[in-house]
């Protein structure tokens, strides 16, 4: 734990985009002028009440917000401890929290007059959200996706194509999310004049980690209000899964300065932390990649290592810089769940509550069996259900069928 | 302080010609062949040598240079071995400037201070770090200047007059103008647009301006060298290395001569150019 704790955990980043030593703008010169333009365009939009008003209309009538805060009675009974609420981001249009951020960025892109949108995607949820809003606003959309992920997330590839997007299977490296991000950056450097890069999580060069966090913070703001209405007070703890960390940042941020609220992020431990995994805080150290300084999985020579998770959306060797800082200050505790634990949680939530979660969200659910039973019955715990499992039905179906034989 | 880079550009100015700058990837396809290629470059006509430091995620590079980096990493190349290679090269050549080019993470992990000390000691003259814009100068650029290494910055078609002073502020050795918006090995440089851009940069600085990205042929090299103080060729050289390998990706007796042949052809192109205007 860092002895020099800040007065507020919510004031970052500084004007250079730093959260402590993390964050920054580590990009090629070609992109710098555009990143400075974006920083300015976002600051203007944020200060413009008309921007927020327009967003609110789409958030309500197109995305379907506010998403419910649901008391999971049977899950609570089953675990026998804390009272568990689910923040239902899986009910959003397109099936995950990703749409909150994409809506915001597309509105900024429109203000900047950009007509071509590119994105990277792992599970495909960010790609689907981007393809959806590009369709809605008549923008060209190109989505980079690792060839391995194209295979394991077929339903989302089909959806993106139906929505009119071009999906580019990325053949370089491990052919997963990290490589999709490299190729999106290459496209951006090449087409910087007319192209807006819609990043899917709280990572990348400043201002992306801040901007994406701001757009996702609606999750936490709604949760505050809804918990007040349901229980007359703040929650006692929050739990969310972490790929890059955007659904988690969105839930956590409005609560960071409430010391009574315990906060837990759940990384993907894959086959286990001593084997192949995607837990960059538990198994990585600070380095520089994709425009920011943050915790990364790498070898002794600073070469980036491939991540592994059963969930394509968590399969990334880094994490957003604000999480790296929250980890070092000790404000948020980071845990991890293995592929097996996530699969078990996937089935548990489906059977007990009639809600099939995304494999990503199942990582957060998985840790409840450690966190909830230890806590008293009046402890209020909120878990972010970041997405629904439709996209994972074929993959999990195959795994379970293989086991029955 | 005069560095090897300053001395080389002063010498070329006296001879009335522009520099031919070659890029090769350290450790491609293996450490020994890579050192042999390095040693062959000055004889074949290279005036300045850029050495790529292999990285798993070279975001600004095209498929050729990316693949070269991965070949090198597969062969066990590291940053420490790259510095050792420069040290070996310096045993026979104390004049040709060596510039390391790459991405920041391996240097950050090595440790900035020890890297700068070791690089200087090995005989490195300058650094080009693609993902360190002026906004991040405190990371490496300022410490490198203090350690006596040139920090060579990239200027690009998106670097307008308003931004140029920031880009040039802590640049030394030379300015590297990237002739296209895009990755290495993609488009072909348009020599008219390049000559305008070089003239624009020269209104802001007295440093030599070298141009790279998109130069593959002796004719393009000549056209660029007429307007700039140097022409940089990378992808075309890396492609020749790849083309000379056997089915398993190993070096063959053809590898070093093939690179030397291409480099001398390109060098003739550059030497055929009139002197760039100062
Ligand atoms: C449903 C769902 N949850 C979580 C994530 C992980 O992303 P983040 O950590 O940015 O929320 C993804 C990413 O694709 C996702 O699709």
PDB file of N, CA and C in Angstrom, chain A residues 8 60 109 130 139 176-177 180 207 230 236 252 256 267 283 292 329 368 397 405:
ATOM      1  N   UNK A   8      -8.200  12.542  -3.045  1.00  0.00           N
ATOM      2  CA  UNK A   8      -9.318  11.973  -3.770  1.00  0.00           C
ATOM      3  C   UNK A   8      -8.800  10.934  -4.748  1.00  0.00           C
ATOM      4  N   UNK A  60     -31.358   6.484 -23.048  1.00  0.00           N
ATOM      5  CA  UNK A  60     -32.658   6.024 -22.564  1.00  0.00           C
ATOM      6  C   UNK A  60     -33.378   5.200 -23.635  1.00  0.00           C
ATOM      7  N   UNK A 109     -16.973  11.559 -32.253  1.00  0.00           N
ATOM      8  CA  UNK A 109     -16.486  11.423 -33.636  1.00  0.00           C
ATOM      9  C   UNK A 109     -17.329  12.269 -34.573  1.00  0.00           C
ATOM     10  N   UNK A 130     -19.944  -1.128 -31.740  1.00  0.00           N
ATOM     11  CA  UNK A 130     -19.449  -0.130 -32.688  1.00  0.00           C
ATOM     12  C   UNK A 130     -20.176  -0.261 -34.028  1.00  0.00           C
ATOM     13  N   UNK A 139     -22.165   5.599 -40.564  1.00  0.00           N
ATOM     14  CA  UNK A 139     -20.708   5.743 -40.646  1.00  0.00           C
ATOM     15  C   UNK A 139     -20.082   4.435 -41.123  1.00  0.00           C
ATOM     16  N   UNK A 176      -5.004 -12.660 -31.237  1.00  0.00           N
ATOM     17  CA  UNK A 176      -6.103 -12.329 -30.322  1.00  0.00           C
ATOM     18  C   UNK A 176      -6.140 -10.806 -30.135  1.00  0.00           C
ATOM     19  N   UNK A 177      -6.719 -10.368 -29.017  1.00  0.00           N
ATOM     20  CA  UNK A 177      -7.041  -8.957 -28.837  1.00  0.00           C
ATOM     21  C   UNK A 177      -5.843  -8.007 -28.945  1.00  0.00           C
ATOM     22  N   UNK A 180      -5.110  -7.487 -32.491  1.00  0.00           N
ATOM     23  CA  UNK A 180      -6.170  -6.691 -33.116  1.00  0.00           C
ATOM     24  C   UNK A 180      -5.923  -5.211 -32.828  1.00  0.00           C
ATOM     25  N   UNK A 207      -6.470  10.892 -24.278  1.00  0.00           N
ATOM     26  CA  UNK A 207      -7.493  10.870 -23.216  1.00  0.00           C
ATOM     27  C   UNK A 207      -8.355   9.619 -23.154  1.00  0.00           C
ATOM     28  N   UNK A 230     -33.404   1.187  -3.138  1.00  0.00           N
ATOM     29  CA  UNK A 230     -33.750  -0.164  -2.689  1.00  0.00           C
ATOM     30  C   UNK A 230     -33.487  -0.361  -1.201  1.00  0.00           C
ATOM     31  N   UNK A 236     -22.060  -2.020   0.277  1.00  0.00           N
ATOM     32  CA  UNK A 236     -20.856  -2.253   1.088  1.00  0.00           C
ATOM     33  C   UNK A 236     -19.697  -2.780   0.254  1.00  0.00           C
ATOM     34  N   UNK A 252     -16.915   1.221 -10.495  1.00  0.00           N
ATOM     35  CA  UNK A 252     -16.119   1.628  -9.319  1.00  0.00           C
ATOM     36  C   UNK A 252     -16.025   3.144  -9.144  1.00  0.00           C
ATOM     37  N   UNK A 256     -15.167   5.557  -5.498  1.00  0.00           N
ATOM     38  CA  UNK A 256     -13.782   5.465  -5.037  1.00  0.00           C
ATOM     39  C   UNK A 256     -13.519   6.274  -3.766  1.00  0.00           C
ATOM     40  N   UNK A 267      -9.533 -10.474 -12.311  1.00  0.00           N
ATOM     41  CA  UNK A 267      -8.809 -10.736 -13.548  1.00  0.00           C
ATOM     42  C   UNK A 267      -8.997 -12.202 -13.951  1.00  0.00           C
ATOM     43  N   UNK A 283       0.224 -11.110 -12.282  1.00  0.00           N
ATOM     44  CA  UNK A 283       1.383 -11.777 -12.855  1.00  0.00           C
ATOM     45  C   UNK A 283       2.261 -10.900 -13.726  1.00  0.00           C
ATOM     46  N   UNK A 292       0.124   3.530 -23.488  1.00  0.00           N
ATOM     47  CA  UNK A 292       0.120   3.874 -22.053  1.00  0.00           C
ATOM     48  C   UNK A 292       1.085   3.008 -21.241  1.00  0.00           C
ATOM     49  N   UNK A 329      -2.113   1.891  -5.095  1.00  0.00           N
ATOM     50  CA  UNK A 329      -2.531   2.657  -3.917  1.00  0.00           C
ATOM     51  C   UNK A 329      -3.277   1.760  -2.931  1.00  0.00           C
ATOM     52  N   UNK A 368     -17.770 -14.658  -6.065  1.00  0.00           N
ATOM     53  CA  UNK A 368     -18.770 -14.479  -5.015  1.00  0.00           C
ATOM     54  C   UNK A 368     -18.746 -15.621  -4.015  1.00  0.00           C
ATOM     55  N   UNK A 397     -21.354 -24.632 -24.870  1.00  0.00           N
ATOM     56  CA  UNK A 397     -22.086 -25.849 -25.244  1.00  0.00           C
ATOM     57  C   UNK A 397     -21.126 -26.945 -25.670  1.00  0.00           C
ATOM     58  N   UNK A 405     -19.424 -36.831 -22.566  1.00  0.00           N
ATOM     59  CA  UNK A 405     -19.075 -38.075 -23.280  1.00  0.00           C
ATOM     60  C   UNK A 405     -18.217 -38.984 -22.413  1.00  0.00           C
TER      61      UNK A 405
END
